[in-house]
Coordinates of C-alpha atoms and ligand atoms in Angstrom, one line a residue:
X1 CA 0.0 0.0 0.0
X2 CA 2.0 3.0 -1.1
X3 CA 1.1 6.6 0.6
X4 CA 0.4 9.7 -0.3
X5 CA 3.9 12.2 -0.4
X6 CA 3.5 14.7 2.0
X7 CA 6.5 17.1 0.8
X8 CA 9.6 17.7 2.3
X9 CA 10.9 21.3 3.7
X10 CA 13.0 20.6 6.5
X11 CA 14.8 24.1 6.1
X12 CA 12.0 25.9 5.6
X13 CA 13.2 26.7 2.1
X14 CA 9.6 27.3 0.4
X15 CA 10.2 30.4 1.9
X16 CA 12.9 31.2 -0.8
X17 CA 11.0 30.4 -3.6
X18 CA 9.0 33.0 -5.4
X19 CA 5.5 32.5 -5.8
X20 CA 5.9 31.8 -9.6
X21 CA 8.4 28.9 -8.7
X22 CA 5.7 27.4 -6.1
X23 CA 3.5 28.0 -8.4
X24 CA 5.3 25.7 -11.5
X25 CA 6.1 23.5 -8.4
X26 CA 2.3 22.8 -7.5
X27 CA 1.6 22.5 -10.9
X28 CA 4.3 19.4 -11.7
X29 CA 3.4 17.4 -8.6
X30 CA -0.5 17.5 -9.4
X31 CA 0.5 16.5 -12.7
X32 CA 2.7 13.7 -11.5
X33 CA 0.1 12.7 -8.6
X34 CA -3.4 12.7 -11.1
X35 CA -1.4 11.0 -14.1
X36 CA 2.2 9.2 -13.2
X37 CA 1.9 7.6 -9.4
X38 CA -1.7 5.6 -10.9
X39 CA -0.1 4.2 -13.7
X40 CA 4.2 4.1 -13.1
X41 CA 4.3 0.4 -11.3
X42 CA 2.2 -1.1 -14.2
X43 CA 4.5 0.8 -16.8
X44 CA 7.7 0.0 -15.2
X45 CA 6.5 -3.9 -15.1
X46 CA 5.2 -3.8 -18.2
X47 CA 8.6 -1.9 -19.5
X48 CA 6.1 0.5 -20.4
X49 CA 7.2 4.3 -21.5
X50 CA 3.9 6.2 -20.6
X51 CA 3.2 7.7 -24.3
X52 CA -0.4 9.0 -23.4
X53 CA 1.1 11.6 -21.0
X54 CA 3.5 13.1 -23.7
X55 CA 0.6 15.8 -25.0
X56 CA -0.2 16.7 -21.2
X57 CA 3.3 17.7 -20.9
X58 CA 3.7 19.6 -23.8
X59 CA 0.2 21.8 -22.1
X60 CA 2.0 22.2 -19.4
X61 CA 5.1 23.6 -20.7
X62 CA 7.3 20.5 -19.4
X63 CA 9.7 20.7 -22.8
X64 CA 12.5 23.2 -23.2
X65 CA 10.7 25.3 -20.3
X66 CA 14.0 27.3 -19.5
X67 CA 14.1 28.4 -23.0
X68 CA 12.5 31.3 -24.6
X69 CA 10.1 32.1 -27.5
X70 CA 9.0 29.4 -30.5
X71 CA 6.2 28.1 -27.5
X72 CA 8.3 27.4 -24.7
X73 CA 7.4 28.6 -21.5
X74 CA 10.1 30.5 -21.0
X75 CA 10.5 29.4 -17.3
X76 CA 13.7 30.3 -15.1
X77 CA 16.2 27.9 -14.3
X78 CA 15.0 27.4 -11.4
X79 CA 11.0 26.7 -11.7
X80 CA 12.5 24.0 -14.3
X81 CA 14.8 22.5 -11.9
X82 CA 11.6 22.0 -9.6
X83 CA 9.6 20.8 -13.5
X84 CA 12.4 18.1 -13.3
X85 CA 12.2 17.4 -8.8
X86 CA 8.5 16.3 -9.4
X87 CA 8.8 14.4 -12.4
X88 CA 11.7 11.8 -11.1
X89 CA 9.6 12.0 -7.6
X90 CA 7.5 9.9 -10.1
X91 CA 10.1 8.0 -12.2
X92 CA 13.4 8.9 -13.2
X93 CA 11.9 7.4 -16.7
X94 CA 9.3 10.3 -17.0
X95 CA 12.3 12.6 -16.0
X96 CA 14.5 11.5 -18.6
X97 CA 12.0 11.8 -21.3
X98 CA 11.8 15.4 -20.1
X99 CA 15.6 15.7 -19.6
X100 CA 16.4 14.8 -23.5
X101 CA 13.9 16.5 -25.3
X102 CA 14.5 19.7 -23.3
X103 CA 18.1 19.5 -22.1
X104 CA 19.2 17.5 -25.3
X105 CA 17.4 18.4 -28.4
X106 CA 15.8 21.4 -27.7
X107 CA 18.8 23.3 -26.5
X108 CA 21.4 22.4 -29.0
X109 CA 18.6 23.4 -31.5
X110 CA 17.4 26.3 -29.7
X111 CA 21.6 27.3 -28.5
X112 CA 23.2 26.0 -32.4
X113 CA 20.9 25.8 -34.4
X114 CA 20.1 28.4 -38.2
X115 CA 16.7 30.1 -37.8
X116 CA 15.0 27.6 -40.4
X117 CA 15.8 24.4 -38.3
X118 CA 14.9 26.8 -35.1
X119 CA 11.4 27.5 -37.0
X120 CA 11.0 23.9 -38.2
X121 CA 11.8 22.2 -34.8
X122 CA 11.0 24.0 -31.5
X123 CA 7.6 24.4 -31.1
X124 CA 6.5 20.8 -32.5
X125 CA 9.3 19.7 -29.4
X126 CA 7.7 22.2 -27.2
X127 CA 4.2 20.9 -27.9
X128 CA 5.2 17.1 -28.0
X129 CA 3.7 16.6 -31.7
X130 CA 7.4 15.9 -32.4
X131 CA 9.7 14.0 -30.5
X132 CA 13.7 14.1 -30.1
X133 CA 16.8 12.1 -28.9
X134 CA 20.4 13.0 -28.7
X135 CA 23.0 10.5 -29.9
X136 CA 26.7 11.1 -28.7
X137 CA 27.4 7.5 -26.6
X138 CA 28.6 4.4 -28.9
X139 CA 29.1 1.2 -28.1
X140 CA 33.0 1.9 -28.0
X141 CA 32.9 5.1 -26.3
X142 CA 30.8 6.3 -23.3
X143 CA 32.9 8.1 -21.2
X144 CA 35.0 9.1 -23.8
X145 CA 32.8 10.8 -26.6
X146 CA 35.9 12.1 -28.1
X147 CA 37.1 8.8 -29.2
X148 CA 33.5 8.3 -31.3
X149 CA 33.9 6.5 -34.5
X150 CA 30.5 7.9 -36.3
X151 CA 31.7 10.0 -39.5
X152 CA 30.0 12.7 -41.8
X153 CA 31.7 13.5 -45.4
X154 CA 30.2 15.7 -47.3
X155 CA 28.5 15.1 -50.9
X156 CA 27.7 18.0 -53.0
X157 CA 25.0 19.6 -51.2
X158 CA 24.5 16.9 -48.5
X159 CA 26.1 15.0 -45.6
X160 CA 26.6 11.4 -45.6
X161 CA 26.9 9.8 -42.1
X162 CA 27.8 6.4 -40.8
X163 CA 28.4 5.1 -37.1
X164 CA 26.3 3.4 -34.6
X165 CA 25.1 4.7 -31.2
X166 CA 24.3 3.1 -28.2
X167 CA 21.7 3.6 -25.0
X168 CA 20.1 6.3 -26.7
X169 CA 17.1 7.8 -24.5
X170 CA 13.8 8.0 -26.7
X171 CA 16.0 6.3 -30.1
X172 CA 12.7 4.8 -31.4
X173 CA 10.3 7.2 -30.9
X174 CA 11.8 10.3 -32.2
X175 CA 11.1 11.9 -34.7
X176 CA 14.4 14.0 -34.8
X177 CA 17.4 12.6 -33.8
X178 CA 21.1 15.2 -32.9
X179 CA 23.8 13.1 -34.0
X180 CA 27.3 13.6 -32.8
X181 CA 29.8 12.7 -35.6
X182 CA 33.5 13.7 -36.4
X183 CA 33.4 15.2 -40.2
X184 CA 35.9 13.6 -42.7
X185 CA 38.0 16.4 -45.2
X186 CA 40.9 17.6 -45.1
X187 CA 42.6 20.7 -43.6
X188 CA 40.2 23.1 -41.3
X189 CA 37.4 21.6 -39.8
X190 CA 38.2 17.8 -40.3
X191 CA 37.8 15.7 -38.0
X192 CA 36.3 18.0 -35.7
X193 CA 32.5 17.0 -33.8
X194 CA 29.8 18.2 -35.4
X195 CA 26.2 17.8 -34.2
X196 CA 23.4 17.1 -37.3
X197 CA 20.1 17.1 -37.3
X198 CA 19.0 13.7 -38.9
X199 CA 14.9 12.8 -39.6
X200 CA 14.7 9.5 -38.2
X201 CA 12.4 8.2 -41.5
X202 CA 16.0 9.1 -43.6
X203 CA 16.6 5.3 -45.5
X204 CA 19.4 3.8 -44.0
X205 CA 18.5 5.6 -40.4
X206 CA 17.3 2.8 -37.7
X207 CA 16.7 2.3 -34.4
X208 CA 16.6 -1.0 -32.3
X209 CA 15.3 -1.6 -28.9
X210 CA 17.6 -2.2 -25.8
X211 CA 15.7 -5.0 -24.1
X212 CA 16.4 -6.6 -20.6
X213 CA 17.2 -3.6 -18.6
X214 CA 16.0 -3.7 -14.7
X215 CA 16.2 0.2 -14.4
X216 CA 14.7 3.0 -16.6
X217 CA 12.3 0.6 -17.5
X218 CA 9.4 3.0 -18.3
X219 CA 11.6 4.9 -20.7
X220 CA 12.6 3.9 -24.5
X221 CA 16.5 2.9 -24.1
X222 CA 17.3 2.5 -28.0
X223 CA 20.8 1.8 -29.9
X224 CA 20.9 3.6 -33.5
X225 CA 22.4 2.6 -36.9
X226 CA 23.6 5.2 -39.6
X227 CA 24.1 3.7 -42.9
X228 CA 24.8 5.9 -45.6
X229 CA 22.2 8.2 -44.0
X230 CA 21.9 11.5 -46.7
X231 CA 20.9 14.6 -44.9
X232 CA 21.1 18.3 -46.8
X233 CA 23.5 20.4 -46.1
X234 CA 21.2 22.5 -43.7
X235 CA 20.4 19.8 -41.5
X236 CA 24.2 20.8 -39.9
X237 CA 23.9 22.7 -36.4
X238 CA 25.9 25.5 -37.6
X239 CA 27.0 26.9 -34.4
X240 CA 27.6 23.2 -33.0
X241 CA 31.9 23.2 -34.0
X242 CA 33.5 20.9 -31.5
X243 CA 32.9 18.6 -28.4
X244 CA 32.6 21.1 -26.8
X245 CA 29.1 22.0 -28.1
X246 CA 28.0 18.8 -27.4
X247 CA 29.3 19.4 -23.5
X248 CA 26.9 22.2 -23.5
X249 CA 24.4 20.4 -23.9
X250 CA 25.0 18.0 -21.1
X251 CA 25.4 20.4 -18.5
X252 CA 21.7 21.7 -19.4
X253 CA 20.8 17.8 -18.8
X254 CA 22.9 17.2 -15.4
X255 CA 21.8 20.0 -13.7
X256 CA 18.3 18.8 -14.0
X257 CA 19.4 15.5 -13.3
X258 CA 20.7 17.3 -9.6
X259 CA 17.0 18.0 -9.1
X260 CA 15.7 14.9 -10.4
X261 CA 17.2 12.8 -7.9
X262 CA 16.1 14.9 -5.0
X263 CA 12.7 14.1 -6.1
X264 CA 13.4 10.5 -5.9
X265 CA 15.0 10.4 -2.7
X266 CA 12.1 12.7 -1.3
X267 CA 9.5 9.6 -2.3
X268 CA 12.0 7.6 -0.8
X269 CA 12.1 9.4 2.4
X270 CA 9.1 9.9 2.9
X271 CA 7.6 6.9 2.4
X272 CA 10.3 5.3 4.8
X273 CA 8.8 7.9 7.4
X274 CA 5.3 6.7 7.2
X275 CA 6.0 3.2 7.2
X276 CA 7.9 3.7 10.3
X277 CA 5.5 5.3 12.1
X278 CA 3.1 2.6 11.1
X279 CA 4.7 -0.3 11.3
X280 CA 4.9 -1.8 15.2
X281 CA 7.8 -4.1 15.8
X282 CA 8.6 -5.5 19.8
X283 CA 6.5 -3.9 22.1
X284 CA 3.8 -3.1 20.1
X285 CA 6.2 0.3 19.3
X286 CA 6.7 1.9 15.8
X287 CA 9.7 1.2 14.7
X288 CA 10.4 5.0 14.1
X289 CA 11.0 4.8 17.9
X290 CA 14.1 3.1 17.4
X291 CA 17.2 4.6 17.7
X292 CA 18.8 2.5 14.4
X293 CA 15.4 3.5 12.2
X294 CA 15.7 7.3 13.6
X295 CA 19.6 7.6 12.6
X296 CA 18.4 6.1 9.3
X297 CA 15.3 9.1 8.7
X298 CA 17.8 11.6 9.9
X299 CA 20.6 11.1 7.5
X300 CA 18.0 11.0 4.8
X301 CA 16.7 14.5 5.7
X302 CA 20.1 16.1 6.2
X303 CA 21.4 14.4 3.0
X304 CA 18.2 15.9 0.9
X305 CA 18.3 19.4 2.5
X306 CA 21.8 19.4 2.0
X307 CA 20.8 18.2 -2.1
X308 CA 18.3 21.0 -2.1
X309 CA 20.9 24.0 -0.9
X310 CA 23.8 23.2 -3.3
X311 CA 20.7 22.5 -6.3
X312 CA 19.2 26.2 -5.8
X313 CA 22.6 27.5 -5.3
X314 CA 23.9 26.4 -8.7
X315 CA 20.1 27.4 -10.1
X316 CA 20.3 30.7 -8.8
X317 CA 24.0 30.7 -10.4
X318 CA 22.5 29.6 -13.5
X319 CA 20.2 32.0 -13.9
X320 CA 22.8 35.1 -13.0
X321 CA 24.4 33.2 -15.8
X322 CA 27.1 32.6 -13.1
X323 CA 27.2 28.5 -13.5
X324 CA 30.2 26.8 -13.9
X325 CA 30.2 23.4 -15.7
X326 CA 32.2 22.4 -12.1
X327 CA 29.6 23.6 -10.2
X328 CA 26.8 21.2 -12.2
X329 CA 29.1 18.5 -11.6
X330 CA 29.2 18.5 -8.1
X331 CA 25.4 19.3 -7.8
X332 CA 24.4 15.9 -10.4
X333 CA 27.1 13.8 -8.6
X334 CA 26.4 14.6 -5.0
X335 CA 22.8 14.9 -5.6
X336 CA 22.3 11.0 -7.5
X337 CA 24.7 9.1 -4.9
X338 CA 22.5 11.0 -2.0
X339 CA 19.3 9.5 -3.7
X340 CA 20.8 6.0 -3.9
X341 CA 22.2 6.0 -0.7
X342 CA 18.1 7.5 0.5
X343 CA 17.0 4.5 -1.6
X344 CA 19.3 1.8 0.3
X345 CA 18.2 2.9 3.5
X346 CA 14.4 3.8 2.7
X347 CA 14.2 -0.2 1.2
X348 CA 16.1 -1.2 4.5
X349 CA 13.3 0.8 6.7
X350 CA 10.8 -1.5 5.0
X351 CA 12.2 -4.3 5.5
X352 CA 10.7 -7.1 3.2
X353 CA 7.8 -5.0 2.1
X354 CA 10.7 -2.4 0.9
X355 CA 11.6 -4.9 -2.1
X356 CA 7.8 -4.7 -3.6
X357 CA 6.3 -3.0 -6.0
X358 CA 4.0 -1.9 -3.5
X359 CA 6.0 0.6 -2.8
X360 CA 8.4 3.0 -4.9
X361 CA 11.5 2.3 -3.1
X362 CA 13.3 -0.1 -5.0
X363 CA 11.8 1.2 -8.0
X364 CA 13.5 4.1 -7.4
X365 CA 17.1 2.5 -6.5
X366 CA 17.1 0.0 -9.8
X367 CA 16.4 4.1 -12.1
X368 CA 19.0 5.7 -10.0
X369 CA 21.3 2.9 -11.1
X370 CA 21.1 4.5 -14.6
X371 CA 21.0 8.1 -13.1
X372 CA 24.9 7.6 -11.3
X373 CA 25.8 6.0 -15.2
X374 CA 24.1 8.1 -17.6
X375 CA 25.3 11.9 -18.0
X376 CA 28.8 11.1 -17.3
X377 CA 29.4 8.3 -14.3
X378 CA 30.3 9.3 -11.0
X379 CA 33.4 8.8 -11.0
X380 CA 34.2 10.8 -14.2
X381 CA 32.4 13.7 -12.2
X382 CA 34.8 12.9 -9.3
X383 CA 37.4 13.5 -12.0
X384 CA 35.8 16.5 -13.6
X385 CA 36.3 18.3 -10.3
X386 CA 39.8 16.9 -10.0
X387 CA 40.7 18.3 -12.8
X388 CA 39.1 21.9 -11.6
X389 CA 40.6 21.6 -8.5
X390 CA 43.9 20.6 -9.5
X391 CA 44.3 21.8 -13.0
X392 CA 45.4 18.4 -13.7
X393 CA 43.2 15.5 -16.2
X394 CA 43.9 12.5 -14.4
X395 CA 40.9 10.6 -17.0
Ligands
TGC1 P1 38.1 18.0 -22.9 O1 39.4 18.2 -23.7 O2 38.2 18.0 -21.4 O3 37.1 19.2 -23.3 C1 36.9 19.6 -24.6 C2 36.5 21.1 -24.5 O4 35.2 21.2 -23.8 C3 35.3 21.9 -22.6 N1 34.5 21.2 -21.6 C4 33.2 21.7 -21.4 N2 32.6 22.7 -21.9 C5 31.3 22.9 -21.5 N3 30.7 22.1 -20.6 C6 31.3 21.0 -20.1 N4 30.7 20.1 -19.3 C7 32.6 20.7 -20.5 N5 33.6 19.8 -20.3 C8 34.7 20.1 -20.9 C9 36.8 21.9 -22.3 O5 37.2 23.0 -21.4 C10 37.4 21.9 -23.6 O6 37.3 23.3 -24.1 P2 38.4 23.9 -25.0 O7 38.0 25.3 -25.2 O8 39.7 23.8 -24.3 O9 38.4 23.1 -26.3 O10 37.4 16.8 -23.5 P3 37.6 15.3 -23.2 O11 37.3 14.5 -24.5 O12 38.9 15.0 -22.5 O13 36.3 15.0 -22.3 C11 36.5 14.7 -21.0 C12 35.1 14.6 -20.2 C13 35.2 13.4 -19.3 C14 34.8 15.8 -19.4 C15 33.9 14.4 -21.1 O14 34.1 13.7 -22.2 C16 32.7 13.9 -20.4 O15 31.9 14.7 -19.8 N6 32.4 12.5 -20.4 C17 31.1 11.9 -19.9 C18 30.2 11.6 -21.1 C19 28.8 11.8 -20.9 O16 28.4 12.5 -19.9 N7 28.0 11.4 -21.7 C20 26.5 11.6 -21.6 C21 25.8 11.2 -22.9 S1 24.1 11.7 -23.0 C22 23.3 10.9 -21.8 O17 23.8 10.2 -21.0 C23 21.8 11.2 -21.7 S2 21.1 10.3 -20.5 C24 19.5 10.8 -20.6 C25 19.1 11.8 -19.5 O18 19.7 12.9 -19.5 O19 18.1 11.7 -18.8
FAD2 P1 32.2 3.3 -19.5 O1 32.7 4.6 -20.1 O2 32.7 2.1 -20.2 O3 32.7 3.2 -18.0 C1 32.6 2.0 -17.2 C2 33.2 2.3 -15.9 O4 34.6 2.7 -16.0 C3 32.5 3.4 -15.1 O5 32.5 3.1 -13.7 C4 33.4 4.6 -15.3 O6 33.3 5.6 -14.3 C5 34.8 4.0 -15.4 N1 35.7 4.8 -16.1 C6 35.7 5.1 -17.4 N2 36.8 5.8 -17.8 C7 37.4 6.0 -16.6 C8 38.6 6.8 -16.2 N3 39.3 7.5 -17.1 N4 39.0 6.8 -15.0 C9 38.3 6.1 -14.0 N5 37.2 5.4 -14.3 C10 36.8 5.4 -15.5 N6 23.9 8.4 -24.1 C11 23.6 9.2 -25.1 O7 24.4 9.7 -25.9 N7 22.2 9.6 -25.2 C12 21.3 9.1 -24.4 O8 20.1 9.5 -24.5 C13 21.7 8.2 -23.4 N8 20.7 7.6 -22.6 C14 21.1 6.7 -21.7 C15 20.1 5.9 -21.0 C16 20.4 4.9 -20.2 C17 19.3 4.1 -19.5 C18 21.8 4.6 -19.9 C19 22.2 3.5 -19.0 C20 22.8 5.3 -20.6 C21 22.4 6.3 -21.5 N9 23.4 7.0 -22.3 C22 23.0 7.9 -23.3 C23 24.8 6.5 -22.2 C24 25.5 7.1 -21.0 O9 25.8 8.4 -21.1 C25 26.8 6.2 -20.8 O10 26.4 5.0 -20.3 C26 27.8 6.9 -19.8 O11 28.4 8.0 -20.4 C27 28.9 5.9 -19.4 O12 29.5 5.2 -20.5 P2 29.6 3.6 -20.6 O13 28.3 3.0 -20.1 O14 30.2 3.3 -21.9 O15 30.7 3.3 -19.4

């Protein structure tokens, strides 16, 4: 029997929020609450991705809502930090849908992109008609994007690309996929990254399913295959001229990701706090009248407000246009290994009922799995700050 969140503000930090960002905040977690929480367990059995909520979203402003103009909603960083809190308080699946059409496809669009593929693109993303996913991982290279093997050469007035892709978010349902590929040539330009915007009906573009995951599994995991895949000329992301663009793009995603997983370690939390106070062990006590189970809810709510200071901090930085990509590091990698460790401990408050689906919990741990991997692991964030700290690349 799962229960009903209750929200979470141990530092009283509603009080910093304006009433626009409470406002986008109410509006996410009745969203999540009417449409997500009824249906998620059967989705993520069923390896489900929730397609009849994609339109809702798209009313509500849920894609590209930091950005401005062509129908987005034109929300600060902040209100779409909280967007991205409420969703993975539902699933970090419904999150990640979010996270790559927004973070992923409308922002290197939207940030790179010419005026026609601006006017073509953005506000049939921002609606949902049209959907998007980002390919930069390949089976060879996931930490290492820089090492990709995917090519484009140009051919009169097109672009000819080959390469593969691996664990793309959203691969076969888009209808617009950014591909990351290094262009052949020679002299300036060669071999640098450039990102292309490639129609996923192009012959020779497919997209096959990644089956037998036990996280993420209400969200379309995909690998992609480029064979001779013609594009025009135009379908380049003309601002888009190294790596580096593509680096962009992925701080826009991990700094959601940093508010995400405070959302998931919130339904955690809390519904570790309720069962405690229900459940009677020895006694005929609660066990939240244990010292163990109380050291347990206390870490959890120190951890999260902890998660929820550095998160506004760097949102607040964000939108002074102050943000470091070190700063977004620190927020995504504290904040996921807070919600996994929220997740080990909630599950361990339940006891056998924690490993059910009757309950979010370990729901939550097997997503966050994929959260610590995806968007650069860990411990390539541990060496991302490293390298800040020390001046020195120890990848
Ligand atoms: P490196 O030589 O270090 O950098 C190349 C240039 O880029 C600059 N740079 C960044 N700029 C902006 N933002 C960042 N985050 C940046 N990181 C580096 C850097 O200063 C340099 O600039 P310049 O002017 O000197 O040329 O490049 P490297 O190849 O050695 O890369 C190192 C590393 C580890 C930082 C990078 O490759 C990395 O971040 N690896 C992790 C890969 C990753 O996160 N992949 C994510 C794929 S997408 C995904 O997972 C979607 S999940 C779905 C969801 O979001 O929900
Ligand atoms: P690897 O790079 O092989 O790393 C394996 C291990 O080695 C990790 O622990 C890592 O930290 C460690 N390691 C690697 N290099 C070093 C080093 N130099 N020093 C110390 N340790 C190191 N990608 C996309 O492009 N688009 C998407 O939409 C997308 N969606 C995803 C969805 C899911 C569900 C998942 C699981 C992944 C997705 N990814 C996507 C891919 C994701 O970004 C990569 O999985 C991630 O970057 C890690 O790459 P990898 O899995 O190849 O691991």
């Amino acid at each position: 029997m799962a229960f009903k969140f209750q929200g979470f503000d141990f530092l009283h930090l509603d009080s910093s929020f304006s009433e626009d960002e409470l406002l986008v905040r109410r509006t996410a977690r009745d969203f999540v609450e009417d449409n997500l929480i009824p249906i998620i367990e059967d989705c993520f059995r069923e390896g489900r991705f929730p397609r009849e909520l994609v339109p809702i979203m798209g009313e509500l402003g849920f894609y590209g809502a930091n950005l401005q103009g062509y129908g987005c909603a034109g929300m600060s960083n902040v209100e779409y930090g909280l967007v991205m809190q409420e969703l993975e308080r539902g699933d970090s699946g419904l999150r990640s849908f979010v996270s790559v059409q927004s973070a992923l496809v409308m922002y290197p669009i939207y940030t790179f992109g010419s005026d026609e593929q601006k006017n073509r693109w953005l506000p049939a993303l921002a609606t949902g008609e049209k959907l998007g996913c980002f390919g930069l991982t390949e089976p060879g290279f996931g930490s290492n994007p820089g090492g990709m093997t995917t090519r484009a050469s140009r051919s009169g007035d097109e672009y000819i690309l080959n390469g593969e892709k691996m664990w793309i978010t959203s691969g076969e349902i888009a209808d617009v996929a950014v591909i990351w590929a290094k262009l052949d040539g020679e002299g300036e330009g060669s071999d640098a990254v450039r990102g292309f915007l490639v129609e996923t009906g192009r012959p020779g573009f497919s997209a096959h399913g990644v089956h037998g995951k036990w996280s993420l599994r209400a969200s379309v995991t995909s690998g992609l295959t480029l064979q001779d895949v013609r594009v025009p000329a135009a379908n380049l992301l003309p601002g888009a001229t190294s790596l580096k663009a593509a680096l962009m793009c992925l701080n826009q995603a991990r700094y959601g990701i940093s508010w995400g997983a405070i959302g998931a370690a919130m339904s955690c939390y809390d519904t570790a706090l309720q069962y405690a106070k229900a459940r009677k062990q020895f006694h005929n006590l609660p066990i939240a009248g244990h010292q163990i189970v109380q050291e347990k809810l206390v870490w959890m709510a120190s951890e999260i407000s902890k998660a929820q200071l550095l998160s506004l901090h760097v949102g607040r930085l964000k939108d002074a246009d102050a943000a470091g990509h070190q700063h977004i590091s620190m927020a995504k990698r504290n904040n996921v290994w807070m919600a996994l460790e929220c997740a080990r401990l909630a599950r361990d408050i339940l006891g056998a009922n924690g490993i059910t689906e009757d309950y979010p919990i370990m729901r939550h741990m097997m997503n966050l799995e994929s959260v610590k991997t995806y968007e650069g692991t860990h411990d390539i964030h541990t060496l991302i700050l490293g390298q800040h700290l020390t001046g020195i690349a120890a990848y």
